[in-house]
PDB file of C-alpha atoms in Angstrom:
ATOM      1  CA  GLU O   1      -4.064   1.423  33.217  1.00 80.00           C
ATOM      2  CA  ALA O   2      -1.255   3.768  32.190  1.00 79.00           C
ATOM      3  CA  GLN O   3      -2.304   5.615  29.086  1.00 93.00           C
ATOM      4  CA  VAL O   4      -2.452   8.766  27.022  1.00 96.00           C
ATOM      5  CA  THR O   5      -6.042   9.713  26.206  1.00 96.00           C
ATOM      6  CA  GLN O   6      -6.968  12.122  23.486  1.00 97.00           C
ATOM      7  CA  ASN O   7     -10.393  13.263  22.367  1.00 97.00           C
ATOM      8  CA  PRO O   8     -12.179  13.297  20.085  1.00 97.00           C
ATOM      9  CA  ARG O   9     -11.118  10.352  17.958  1.00 96.00           C
ATOM     10  CA  TYR O  10     -12.647  11.863  14.822  1.00 97.00           C
ATOM     11  CA  LEU O  11     -13.536  15.474  14.124  1.00 96.00           C
ATOM     12  CA  ILE O  12     -14.955  17.171  11.065  1.00 96.00           C
ATOM     13  CA  THR O  13     -15.136  20.948  11.113  1.00 96.00           C
ATOM     14  CA  VAL O  14     -15.246  23.953   8.824  1.00 96.00           C
ATOM     15  CA  THR O  15     -12.626  26.544   8.071  1.00 97.00           C
ATOM     16  CA  GLY O  16     -12.274  29.173  10.775  1.00 96.00           C
ATOM     17  CA  LYS O  17     -14.223  27.441  13.523  1.00 97.00           C
ATOM     18  CA  LYS O  18     -12.072  27.232  16.630  1.00 97.00           C
ATOM     19  CA  LEU O  19     -11.497  23.763  18.039  1.00 97.00           C
ATOM     20  CA  THR O  20      -9.620  22.056  20.840  1.00 98.00           C
ATOM     21  CA  VAL O  21      -8.271  18.533  20.936  1.00 98.00           C
ATOM     22  CA  THR O  22      -7.742  17.343  24.476  1.00 98.00           C
ATOM     23  CA  CYS O  23      -4.909  15.172  25.748  1.00 98.00           C
ATOM     24  CA  SER O  24      -4.513  13.692  29.180  1.00 98.00           C
ATOM     25  CA  GLN O  25      -1.972  11.285  30.688  1.00 97.00           C
ATOM     26  CA  ASN O  26      -2.187   9.427  33.978  1.00 96.00           C
ATOM     27  CA  MET O  27       1.494   8.543  34.354  1.00 95.00           C
ATOM     28  CA  ASN O  28       2.696  11.756  36.036  1.00 95.00           C
ATOM     29  CA  HIS O  29       4.852  12.450  32.992  1.00 95.00           C
ATOM     30  CA  GLU O  30       6.631  15.760  32.748  1.00 94.00           C
ATOM     31  CA  TYR O  31       7.120  15.789  28.969  1.00 94.00           C
ATOM     32  CA  MET O  32       4.161  16.032  26.604  1.00 96.00           C
ATOM     33  CA  SER O  33       4.047  16.637  22.888  1.00 96.00           C
ATOM     34  CA  TRP O  34       1.769  16.949  19.869  1.00 98.00           C
ATOM     35  CA  TYR O  35       2.518  15.490  16.443  1.00 97.00           C
ATOM     36  CA  ARG O  36       0.731  15.486  13.145  1.00 97.00           C
ATOM     37  CA  GLN O  37       0.983  12.601  10.733  1.00 94.00           C
ATOM     38  CA  ASP O  38       0.583  13.098   7.000  1.00 91.00           C
ATOM     39  CA  PRO O  39       1.083  10.673   4.099  1.00 83.00           C
ATOM     40  CA  GLY O  40       4.758  10.230   3.293  1.00 78.00           C
ATOM     41  CA  LEU O  41       5.865  12.776   5.881  1.00 82.00           C
ATOM     42  CA  GLY O  42       5.900  10.638   8.994  1.00 85.00           C
ATOM     43  CA  LEU O  43       5.296  12.320  12.333  1.00 92.00           C
ATOM     44  CA  ARG O  44       6.120  15.992  12.662  1.00 94.00           C
ATOM     45  CA  GLN O  45       6.250  17.704  16.011  1.00 94.00           C
ATOM     46  CA  ILE O  46       3.939  20.673  16.532  1.00 97.00           C
ATOM     47  CA  TYR O  47       4.590  21.729  20.129  1.00 97.00           C
ATOM     48  CA  TYR O  48       6.030  20.155  23.220  1.00 95.00           C
ATOM     49  CA  SER O  49       6.061  20.876  26.924  1.00 96.00           C
ATOM     50  CA  MET O  50       8.819  20.068  29.380  1.00 93.00           C
ATOM     51  CA  ASN O  51       6.641  20.753  32.412  1.00 94.00           C
ATOM     52  CA  VAL O  52       3.739  22.830  33.696  1.00 96.00           C
ATOM     53  CA  GLU O  53       3.688  26.305  32.126  1.00 95.00           C
ATOM     54  CA  VAL O  54       6.683  25.431  29.909  1.00 95.00           C
ATOM     55  CA  THR O  55       5.918  25.002  26.208  1.00 97.00           C
ATOM     56  CA  ASP O  56       8.068  25.209  23.081  1.00 95.00           C
ATOM     57  CA  LYS O  57       7.566  25.124  19.342  1.00 95.00           C
ATOM     58  CA  GLY O  58       8.314  22.008  17.388  1.00 93.00           C
ATOM     59  CA  ASP O  59       8.916  21.769  13.656  1.00 91.00           C
ATOM     60  CA  VAL O  60       5.450  22.822  12.471  1.00 96.00           C
ATOM     61  CA  PRO O  61       3.834  25.128  15.074  1.00 98.00           C
ATOM     62  CA  GLU O  62       2.110  27.574  12.703  1.00 97.00           C
ATOM     63  CA  GLY O  63      -1.647  27.696  13.204  1.00 97.00           C
ATOM     64  CA  TYR O  64      -1.583  25.887  16.533  1.00 98.00           C
ATOM     65  CA  LYS O  65      -1.564  26.807  20.203  1.00 98.00           C
ATOM     66  CA  VAL O  66      -1.071  24.717  23.309  1.00 98.00           C
ATOM     67  CA  SER O  67      -1.289  25.194  27.041  1.00 97.00           C
ATOM     68  CA  ARG O  68       0.050  23.282  30.031  1.00 98.00           C
ATOM     69  CA  LYS O  69      -1.752  24.531  33.091  1.00 97.00           C
ATOM     70  CA  GLU O  70      -1.736  21.124  34.754  1.00 97.00           C
ATOM     71  CA  LYS O  71       0.766  18.323  34.533  1.00 97.00           C
ATOM     72  CA  ARG O  72      -1.674  15.762  33.169  1.00 97.00           C
ATOM     73  CA  ASN O  73      -3.336  17.855  30.423  1.00 98.00           C
ATOM     74  CA  PHE O  74      -1.932  19.290  27.207  1.00 98.00           C
ATOM     75  CA  PRO O  75      -4.693  20.530  24.881  1.00 98.00           C
ATOM     76  CA  LEU O  76      -4.052  21.434  21.250  1.00 98.00           C
ATOM     77  CA  ILE O  77      -5.930  24.507  20.066  1.00 98.00           C
ATOM     78  CA  LEU O  78      -6.647  25.506  16.497  1.00 98.00           C
ATOM     79  CA  GLU O  79      -7.924  29.082  16.656  1.00 96.00           C
ATOM     80  CA  SER O  80      -8.865  29.279  12.984  1.00 97.00           C
ATOM     81  CA  PRO O  81      -8.514  25.881  11.321  1.00 97.00           C
ATOM     82  CA  SER O  82      -7.701  25.691   7.640  1.00 97.00           C
ATOM     83  CA  PRO O  83      -7.924  22.754   5.195  1.00 97.00           C
ATOM     84  CA  ASN O  84      -4.139  22.253   5.278  1.00 96.00           C
ATOM     85  CA  GLN O  85      -4.524  21.274   8.927  1.00 98.00           C
ATOM     86  CA  THR O  86      -6.496  18.208   7.919  1.00 97.00           C
ATOM     87  CA  SER O  87      -4.361  15.468   9.389  1.00 97.00           C
ATOM     88  CA  LEU O  88      -4.008  12.701  11.934  1.00 96.00           C
ATOM     89  CA  TYR O  89      -2.889  14.115  15.273  1.00 98.00           C
ATOM     90  CA  PHE O  90      -1.107  12.288  18.073  1.00 97.00           C
ATOM     91  CA  CYS O  91      -0.435  13.345  21.621  1.00 98.00           C
ATOM     92  CA  ALA O  92       2.478  11.721  23.418  1.00 96.00           C
ATOM     93  CA  SER O  93       4.110  11.848  26.825  1.00 96.00           C
ATOM     94  CA  SER O  94       7.218  10.619  28.588  1.00 93.00           C
ATOM     95  CA  LEU O  95       8.600  10.815  32.088  1.00 91.00           C
ATOM     96  CA  GLY O  96      11.461  13.023  30.970  1.00 86.00           C
ATOM     97  CA  THR O  97      12.826  14.341  27.712  1.00 83.00           C
ATOM     98  CA  PRO O  98      12.821  11.603  25.049  1.00 80.00           C
ATOM     99  CA  GLY O  99      16.347  10.344  24.669  1.00 70.00           C
ATOM    100  CA  GLU O 100      17.478  11.520  28.055  1.00 70.00           C
ATOM    101  CA  HIS O 101      18.079   8.517  30.286  1.00 66.00           C
ATOM    102  CA  ASN O 102      16.334   6.462  27.583  1.00 67.00           C
ATOM    103  CA  GLU O 103      12.897   7.919  28.321  1.00 77.00           C
ATOM    104  CA  LYS O 104      10.233   6.270  26.217  1.00 86.00           C
ATOM    105  CA  LEU O 105       7.484   8.188  24.496  1.00 90.00           C
ATOM    106  CA  PHE O 106       3.925   6.894  24.945  1.00 93.00           C
ATOM    107  CA  PHE O 107       1.358   7.824  22.294  1.00 95.00           C
ATOM    108  CA  GLY O 108      -2.385   8.303  22.346  1.00 96.00           C
ATOM    109  CA  SER O 109      -4.656   6.618  19.793  1.00 94.00           C
ATOM    110  CA  GLY O 110      -4.880   9.610  17.503  1.00 96.00           C
ATOM    111  CA  THR O 111      -7.414  12.225  16.384  1.00 97.00           C
ATOM    112  CA  GLN O 112      -8.372  12.318  12.726  1.00 97.00           C
ATOM    113  CA  LEU O 113      -9.229  15.919  11.889  1.00 97.00           C
ATOM    114  CA  SER O 114     -10.870  17.027   8.665  1.00 97.00           C
ATOM    115  CA  VAL O 115     -11.211  20.745   7.949  1.00 97.00           C
ATOM    116  CA  LEU O 116     -13.641  21.508   5.131  1.00 96.00           C
TER     117      LEU O 116
ATOM    118  CA  GLY C   1      -6.858   6.712  12.075  1.00 33.00           C
ATOM    119  CA  GLU C   2      -5.612   4.829   9.060  1.00 35.00           C
ATOM    120  CA  ASN C   3      -2.091   5.348   7.857  1.00 36.00           C
ATOM    121  CA  VAL C   4      -2.200   6.065   4.173  1.00 34.00           C
ATOM    122  CA  GLY C   5      -0.047   3.457   2.524  1.00 39.00           C
ATOM    123  CA  LEU C   6       0.117   4.929  -0.952  1.00 45.00           C
ATOM    124  CA  HIS C   7       3.208   6.975  -0.215  1.00 61.00           C
ATOM    125  CA  LEU C   8       4.940   4.502   2.084  1.00 80.00           C
ATOM    126  CA  PRO C   9       7.688   2.101   1.066  1.00 89.00           C
ATOM    127  CA  THR C  10       6.375  -1.397   1.560  1.00 93.00           C
ATOM    128  CA  LEU C  11       8.170  -4.573   2.555  1.00 95.00           C
ATOM    129  CA  SER C  12       6.331  -7.815   1.934  1.00 96.00           C
ATOM    130  CA  VAL C  13       7.618 -10.967   3.644  1.00 97.00           C
ATOM    131  CA  GLN C  14       6.463 -14.514   4.092  1.00 97.00           C
ATOM    132  CA  GLU C  15       5.371 -15.570   7.553  1.00 97.00           C
ATOM    133  CA  GLY C  16       8.306 -17.167   9.339  1.00 97.00           C
ATOM    134  CA  ASP C  17      10.952 -15.318   7.341  1.00 97.00           C
ATOM    135  CA  ASN C  18      13.164 -12.623   8.800  1.00 97.00           C
ATOM    136  CA  SER C  19      12.412  -8.970   8.024  1.00 97.00           C
ATOM    137  CA  ILE C  20      14.857  -6.118   7.712  1.00 97.00           C
ATOM    138  CA  ILE C  21      13.567  -2.561   7.725  1.00 97.00           C
ATOM    139  CA  ASN C  22      16.022   0.202   6.955  1.00 95.00           C
ATOM    140  CA  CYS C  23      16.239   3.841   7.890  1.00 94.00           C
ATOM    141  CA  ALA C  24      18.659   6.598   6.960  1.00 92.00           C
ATOM    142  CA  TYR C  25      18.967   9.357   9.509  1.00 89.00           C
ATOM    143  CA  SER C  26      20.013  12.893   8.854  1.00 82.00           C
ATOM    144  CA  ASN C  27      22.039  14.290  11.712  1.00 87.00           C
ATOM    145  CA  SER C  28      25.464  12.932  12.574  1.00 87.00           C
ATOM    146  CA  ALA C  29      25.106  14.541  16.012  1.00 87.00           C
ATOM    147  CA  SER C  30      22.079  12.385  16.910  1.00 89.00           C
ATOM    148  CA  ASP C  31      22.861  10.218  19.883  1.00 88.00           C
ATOM    149  CA  TYR C  32      19.679   8.248  20.491  1.00 90.00           C
ATOM    150  CA  PHE C  33      17.551   6.250  18.081  1.00 93.00           C
ATOM    151  CA  ILE C  34      14.242   4.487  18.465  1.00 93.00           C
ATOM    152  CA  TRP C  35      12.033   2.195  16.435  1.00 95.00           C
ATOM    153  CA  TYR C  36       8.256   2.487  16.724  1.00 95.00           C
ATOM    154  CA  LYS C  37       5.524   0.201  15.425  1.00 96.00           C
ATOM    155  CA  GLN C  38       2.166   1.611  14.364  1.00 95.00           C
ATOM    156  CA  GLU C  39      -0.718  -0.746  13.786  1.00 95.00           C
ATOM    157  CA  SER C  40      -3.759   0.334  11.861  1.00 91.00           C
ATOM    158  CA  GLY C  41      -5.925   2.739  13.853  1.00 88.00           C
ATOM    159  CA  LYS C  42      -3.474   3.025  16.728  1.00 91.00           C
ATOM    160  CA  GLY C  43      -0.731   5.309  17.926  1.00 93.00           C
ATOM    161  CA  PRO C  44       2.943   4.356  17.565  1.00 94.00           C
ATOM    162  CA  GLN C  45       4.343   1.951  20.135  1.00 94.00           C
ATOM    163  CA  PHE C  46       7.939   1.731  21.291  1.00 93.00           C
ATOM    164  CA  ILE C  47       9.809  -1.364  20.078  1.00 95.00           C
ATOM    165  CA  ILE C  48      13.490  -0.892  20.801  1.00 95.00           C
ATOM    166  CA  ASP C  49      16.066   1.848  21.161  1.00 93.00           C
ATOM    167  CA  ILE C  50      19.822   2.265  20.863  1.00 94.00           C
ATOM    168  CA  ARG C  51      22.371   4.857  21.881  1.00 91.00           C
ATOM    169  CA  SER C  52      25.096   6.059  19.570  1.00 91.00           C
ATOM    170  CA  ASN C  53      27.820   4.410  21.665  1.00 92.00           C
ATOM    171  CA  MET C  54      26.444   1.028  20.603  1.00 94.00           C
ATOM    172  CA  ASP C  55      26.166  -0.592  17.183  1.00 96.00           C
ATOM    173  CA  LYS C  56      23.762  -3.406  18.030  1.00 97.00           C
ATOM    174  CA  ARG C  57      21.036  -4.062  20.532  1.00 97.00           C
ATOM    175  CA  GLN C  58      18.776  -7.077  20.814  1.00 97.00           C
ATOM    176  CA  GLY C  59      15.301  -7.507  22.173  1.00 94.00           C
ATOM    177  CA  GLN C  60      12.773 -10.263  21.937  1.00 92.00           C
ATOM    178  CA  ARG C  61      12.762 -11.265  18.240  1.00 96.00           C
ATOM    179  CA  VAL C  62      14.014  -7.795  17.282  1.00 97.00           C
ATOM    180  CA  THR C  63      17.499  -6.432  16.735  1.00 98.00           C
ATOM    181  CA  VAL C  64      18.506  -2.875  15.966  1.00 97.00           C
ATOM    182  CA  LEU C  65      21.752  -2.174  14.136  1.00 97.00           C
ATOM    183  CA  LEU C  66      23.369   1.235  13.985  1.00 96.00           C
ATOM    184  CA  ASN C  67      25.996   2.240  11.443  1.00 95.00           C
ATOM    185  CA  LYS C  68      27.135   5.730  12.312  1.00 93.00           C
ATOM    186  CA  THR C  69      29.595   5.884   9.437  1.00 93.00           C
ATOM    187  CA  VAL C  70      26.824   5.902   6.864  1.00 93.00           C
ATOM    188  CA  LYS C  71      24.081   7.174   9.201  1.00 93.00           C
ATOM    189  CA  HIS C  72      22.012   4.059   8.808  1.00 94.00           C
ATOM    190  CA  LEU C  73      19.705   2.270  11.197  1.00 95.00           C
ATOM    191  CA  SER C  74      18.016  -1.068  10.656  1.00 96.00           C
ATOM    192  CA  LEU C  75      15.410  -3.133  12.451  1.00 97.00           C
ATOM    193  CA  GLN C  76      15.553  -6.879  12.100  1.00 98.00           C
ATOM    194  CA  ILE C  77      12.529  -8.987  13.037  1.00 98.00           C
ATOM    195  CA  ALA C  78      13.130 -12.695  13.382  1.00 97.00           C
ATOM    196  CA  ALA C  79      10.493 -15.239  12.362  1.00 97.00           C
ATOM    197  CA  THR C  80       8.035 -12.586  11.224  1.00 97.00           C
ATOM    198  CA  GLN C  81       4.438 -13.179  12.285  1.00 96.00           C
ATOM    199  CA  PRO C  82       1.129 -11.811  10.963  1.00 96.00           C
ATOM    200  CA  GLY C  83       0.918  -9.646  14.095  1.00 96.00           C
ATOM    201  CA  ASP C  84       4.059  -7.856  12.956  1.00 97.00           C
ATOM    202  CA  SER C  85       2.169  -6.307  10.053  1.00 97.00           C
ATOM    203  CA  ALA C  86       2.277  -2.575  10.684  1.00 96.00           C
ATOM    204  CA  VAL C  87       4.054   0.634   9.742  1.00 95.00           C
ATOM    205  CA  TYR C  88       7.490   0.998  11.314  1.00 96.00           C
ATOM    206  CA  PHE C  89       9.102   4.337  12.056  1.00 93.00           C
ATOM    207  CA  CYS C  90      12.611   5.173  13.070  1.00 93.00           C
ATOM    208  CA  ALA C  91      13.233   8.289  15.149  1.00 92.00           C
ATOM    209  CA  GLU C  92      16.352  10.176  16.168  1.00 91.00           C
ATOM    210  CA  ASN C  93      17.039  12.563  19.010  1.00 87.00           C
ATOM    211  CA  ASN C  94      19.081  15.352  17.501  1.00 74.00           C
ATOM    212  CA  ALA C  95      17.987  18.504  19.282  1.00 61.00           C
ATOM    213  CA  GLY C  96      17.878  17.528  22.910  1.00 72.00           C
ATOM    214  CA  ASN C  97      14.183  17.989  23.504  1.00 75.00           C
ATOM    215  CA  MET C  98      12.723  16.616  20.314  1.00 80.00           C
ATOM    216  CA  LEU C  99      12.488  13.430  18.316  1.00 86.00           C
ATOM    217  CA  THR C 100      12.567  13.534  14.515  1.00 87.00           C
ATOM    218  CA  PHE C 101      10.696  10.719  12.815  1.00 90.00           C
ATOM    219  CA  GLY C 102      11.311   9.093   9.466  1.00 88.00           C
ATOM    220  CA  GLY C 103       8.555   8.633   6.879  1.00 86.00           C
ATOM    221  CA  GLY C 104       7.816   5.031   7.814  1.00 91.00           C
ATOM    222  CA  THR C 105       7.884   1.619   6.124  1.00 94.00           C
ATOM    223  CA  ARG C 106       4.867  -0.628   5.818  1.00 94.00           C
ATOM    224  CA  LEU C 107       5.532  -4.290   6.625  1.00 97.00           C
ATOM    225  CA  MET C 108       3.100  -6.794   5.156  1.00 96.00           C
ATOM    226  CA  VAL C 109       3.313 -10.407   6.289  1.00 96.00           C
ATOM    227  CA  LYS C 110       1.946 -13.015   3.925  1.00 94.00           C
ATOM    228  CA  PRO C 111       0.533 -16.163   5.553  1.00 89.00           C
TER     229      PRO C 111
END
Protein backbone atom coordinates (compact mmCIF):
# COMPACT_ATOMS: atom_id res chain seq x y z
CA GLU A 1 0.00 0.00 0.00
CA ALA A 2 1.33 3.42 -1.00
CA GLN A 3 1.85 5.46 2.12
CA VAL A 4 3.86 7.93 4.13
CA THR A 5 4.84 6.48 7.51
CA GLN A 6 6.01 8.58 10.39
CA ASN A 7 7.03 7.50 13.87
CA PRO A 8 6.35 7.82 16.67
CA ARG A 9 2.68 8.75 16.69
CA TYR A 10 2.95 10.36 20.12
CA LEU A 11 6.03 11.65 21.90
CA ILE A 12 6.48 13.36 25.24
CA THR A 13 9.93 14.68 26.04
CA VAL A 14 11.71 17.27 28.15
CA THR A 15 13.40 20.48 27.16
CA GLY A 16 16.84 19.99 25.65
CA LYS A 17 16.66 16.26 25.02
CA LYS A 18 17.47 15.57 21.39
CA LEU A 19 14.85 13.68 19.41
CA THR A 20 14.23 12.43 15.90
CA VAL A 21 10.91 11.88 14.18
CA THR A 22 11.23 9.47 11.30
CA CYS A 23 9.43 9.65 7.97
CA SER A 24 9.46 7.11 5.20
CA GLN A 25 7.58 6.86 1.90
CA ASN A 26 7.29 3.86 -0.40
CA MET A 27 6.17 5.68 -3.55
CA ASN A 28 9.60 6.63 -4.92
CA HIS A 29 8.69 10.29 -4.45
CA GLU A 30 11.34 12.90 -5.00
CA TYR A 31 9.75 15.68 -2.94
CA MET A 32 9.38 15.37 0.83
CA SER A 33 8.41 17.94 3.41
CA TRP A 34 7.74 18.52 7.10
CA TYR A 35 4.91 20.66 8.46
CA ARG A 36 3.78 21.62 11.91
CA GLN A 37 0.15 22.22 12.73
CA ASP A 38 -0.89 24.57 15.51
CA PRO A 39 -4.33 25.83 16.55
CA GLY A 40 -5.54 28.58 14.25
CA LEU A 41 -2.32 28.63 12.24
CA GLY A 42 -2.97 25.80 9.82
CA LEU A 43 0.00 23.90 8.44
CA ARG A 44 3.34 25.66 8.30
CA GLN A 45 6.25 24.25 6.37
CA ILE A 46 9.44 23.56 8.31
CA TYR A 47 11.79 22.07 5.72
CA TYR A 48 11.46 20.39 2.37
CA SER A 49 13.63 18.30 0.11
CA MET A 50 13.56 18.20 -3.67
CA ASN A 51 15.71 15.08 -3.87
CA VAL A 52 18.49 13.16 -2.14
CA GLU A 53 20.98 15.49 -0.45
CA VAL A 54 18.89 18.55 -1.42
CA THR A 55 17.07 20.28 1.44
CA ASP A 56 15.69 23.79 1.88
CA LYS A 57 14.14 25.85 4.64
CA GLY A 58 10.43 26.39 4.75
CA ASP A 59 8.59 29.10 6.65
CA VAL A 60 9.51 28.01 10.19
CA PRO A 61 12.87 26.17 10.15
CA GLU A 62 14.32 27.53 13.41
CA GLY A 63 15.13 24.79 15.91
CA TYR A 64 14.86 21.98 13.39
CA LYS A 65 17.20 19.97 11.20
CA VAL A 66 16.53 17.47 8.45
CA SER A 67 18.53 15.10 6.31
CA ARG A 68 17.86 13.29 3.04
CA LYS A 69 20.48 10.62 2.65
CA GLU A 70 18.10 8.22 0.94
CA LYS A 71 15.15 8.91 -1.30
CA ARG A 72 12.60 7.19 0.91
CA ASN A 73 13.57 8.70 4.30
CA PHE A 74 13.36 12.26 5.58
CA PRO A 75 13.87 12.44 9.36
CA LEU A 76 13.11 15.57 11.38
CA ILE A 77 15.64 16.30 14.11
CA LEU A 78 15.16 18.54 17.11
CA GLU A 79 18.62 18.99 18.63
CA SER A 80 17.40 20.83 21.72
CA PRO A 81 13.61 20.81 21.89
CA SER A 82 11.81 23.65 23.61
CA PRO A 83 8.18 23.94 24.80
CA ASN A 84 7.27 26.17 21.84
CA GLN A 85 7.95 23.17 19.60
CA THR A 86 5.02 21.34 21.15
CA SER A 87 2.88 20.71 18.10
CA LEU A 88 1.39 18.22 15.70
CA TYR A 89 3.89 17.34 12.98
CA PHE A 90 3.17 15.98 9.52
CA CYS A 91 5.50 14.54 6.94
CA ALA A 92 4.40 14.65 3.32
CA SER A 93 5.70 13.56 -0.05
CA SER A 94 4.92 13.97 -3.73
CA LEU A 95 6.36 12.69 -6.96
CA GLY A 96 7.52 16.15 -7.97
CA THR A 97 7.18 19.66 -6.65
CA PRO A 98 3.62 20.32 -5.45
CA GLY A 99 1.87 22.38 -8.06
CA GLU A 100 4.18 21.39 -10.86
CA HIS A 101 2.31 19.16 -13.29
CA ASN A 102 -0.43 18.97 -10.64
CA GLU A 103 1.63 16.81 -8.29
CA LYS A 104 -0.37 15.78 -5.26
CA LEU A 105 1.00 15.85 -1.75
CA PHE A 106 0.48 12.72 0.37
CA PHE A 107 0.56 13.12 4.15
CA GLY A 108 1.50 10.82 7.00
CA SER A 109 -0.77 10.33 10.01
CA GLY A 110 1.01 12.83 12.20
CA THR A 111 3.24 12.92 15.29
CA GLN A 112 1.94 14.70 18.37
CA LEU A 113 4.95 16.08 20.21
CA SER A 114 4.83 17.53 23.71
CA VAL A 115 7.94 19.22 25.11
CA LEU A 116 7.78 19.75 28.87
CA GLY B 1 -3.58 13.92 16.62
CA GLU B 2 -6.69 15.95 17.27
CA ASN B 3 -7.17 19.24 15.52
CA VAL B 4 -8.03 21.83 18.09
CA GLY B 5 -11.34 23.29 17.06
CA LEU B 6 -11.47 26.23 19.44
CA HIS B 7 -9.72 28.57 17.05
CA LEU B 8 -11.23 27.25 13.82
CA PRO B 9 -14.17 28.77 11.98
CA THR B 10 -16.95 26.23 12.00
CA LEU B 11 -19.64 25.52 9.43
CA SER B 12 -22.58 23.45 10.60
CA VAL B 13 -24.88 21.95 7.96
CA GLN B 14 -27.75 19.52 7.87
CA GLU B 15 -27.13 16.16 6.27
CA GLY B 16 -28.22 16.30 2.64
CA ASP B 17 -27.72 20.04 2.30
CA ASN B 18 -24.97 21.60 0.21
CA SER B 19 -21.90 23.04 1.95
CA ILE B 20 -19.78 25.95 0.86
CA ILE B 21 -16.40 26.49 2.47
CA ASN B 22 -14.54 29.67 1.65
CA CYS B 23 -10.90 30.63 1.57
CA ALA B 24 -9.11 33.89 0.87
CA TYR B 25 -5.62 33.52 -0.48
CA SER B 26 -2.83 36.01 -0.18
CA ASN B 27 -0.66 36.03 -3.26
CA SER B 28 -1.97 37.19 -6.62
CA ALA B 29 0.94 35.35 -8.26
CA SER B 30 -0.24 31.95 -6.98
CA ASP B 31 -1.07 29.69 -9.87
CA TYR B 32 -2.18 26.45 -8.26
CA PHE B 33 -4.70 25.83 -5.50
CA ILE B 34 -5.70 22.73 -3.61
CA TRP B 35 -8.32 21.70 -1.09
CA TYR B 36 -7.44 19.16 1.60
CA LYS B 37 -9.68 17.32 4.04
CA GLN B 38 -8.41 16.36 7.48
CA GLU B 39 -10.40 13.92 9.56
CA SER B 40 -9.83 13.60 13.26
CA GLY B 41 -6.55 11.83 14.04
CA LYS B 42 -5.43 11.69 10.43
CA GLY B 43 -3.23 13.60 8.04
CA PRO B 44 -4.72 15.86 5.36
CA GLN B 45 -6.01 14.18 2.22
CA PHE B 46 -6.20 15.70 -1.24
CA ILE B 47 -9.73 16.50 -2.43
CA ILE B 48 -9.49 18.63 -5.54
CA ASP B 49 -7.20 21.15 -7.18
CA ILE B 50 -7.44 23.96 -9.71
CA ARG B 51 -5.01 25.98 -11.78
CA SER B 52 -5.24 29.73 -12.11
CA ASN B 53 -6.22 29.52 -15.78
CA MET B 54 -9.52 27.98 -14.71
CA ASP B 55 -12.36 29.38 -12.61
CA LYS B 56 -14.23 26.16 -11.88
CA ARG B 57 -13.44 22.50 -11.58
CA GLN B 58 -15.75 19.66 -10.64
CA GLY B 59 -15.12 16.34 -9.00
CA GLN B 60 -17.38 13.76 -7.48
CA ARG B 61 -19.80 15.76 -5.29
CA VAL B 62 -17.23 18.55 -4.96
CA THR B 63 -16.68 21.72 -6.95
CA VAL B 64 -13.92 24.26 -6.55
CA LEU B 65 -14.47 27.85 -7.66
CA LEU B 66 -11.67 30.33 -8.14
CA ASN B 67 -12.15 34.09 -8.27
CA LYS B 68 -8.79 35.64 -9.03
CA THR B 69 -10.16 39.17 -8.99
CA VAL B 70 -10.84 39.03 -5.28
CA LYS B 71 -8.38 36.22 -4.50
CA HIS B 72 -11.08 33.90 -3.28
CA LEU B 73 -11.41 30.14 -3.43
CA SER B 74 -14.42 28.09 -2.44
CA LEU B 75 -15.20 24.41 -2.04
CA GLN B 76 -18.74 23.27 -2.61
CA ILE B 77 -19.86 19.86 -1.35
CA ALA B 78 -23.14 18.58 -2.71
CA ALA B 79 -25.52 16.52 -0.57
CA THR B 80 -23.27 16.69 2.49
CA GLN B 81 -22.90 13.42 4.38
CA PRO B 82 -21.78 12.64 7.94
CA GLY B 83 -18.51 11.32 6.49
CA ASP B 84 -17.78 14.81 5.22
CA SER B 85 -17.33 16.06 8.77
CA ALA B 86 -13.72 17.18 8.98
CA VAL B 87 -11.45 20.20 8.86
CA TYR B 88 -10.92 21.58 5.36
CA PHE B 89 -7.81 23.45 4.30
CA CYS B 90 -7.09 25.42 1.19
CA ALA B 91 -3.51 25.70 -0.02
CA GLU B 92 -1.79 27.82 -2.65
CA ASN B 93 1.44 27.36 -4.54
CA ASN B 94 3.07 30.76 -4.57
CA ALA B 95 6.79 30.12 -4.32
CA GLY B 96 7.42 27.32 -6.74
CA ASN B 97 8.56 24.70 -4.29
CA MET B 98 6.20 25.27 -1.41
CA LEU B 99 2.53 25.17 -0.54
CA THR B 100 1.05 27.72 1.85
CA PHE B 101 -1.95 26.50 3.81
CA GLY B 102 -4.88 28.43 5.20
CA GLY B 103 -6.00 28.12 8.83
CA GLY B 104 -8.77 25.63 8.11
CA THR B 105 -12.55 25.44 8.51
CA ARG B 106 -14.31 22.78 10.53
CA LEU B 107 -17.36 21.27 8.84
CA MET B 108 -19.91 19.65 11.13
CA VAL B 109 -22.73 17.64 9.57
CA LYS B 110 -25.88 17.26 11.62
CA PRO B 111 -27.86 14.05 11.05
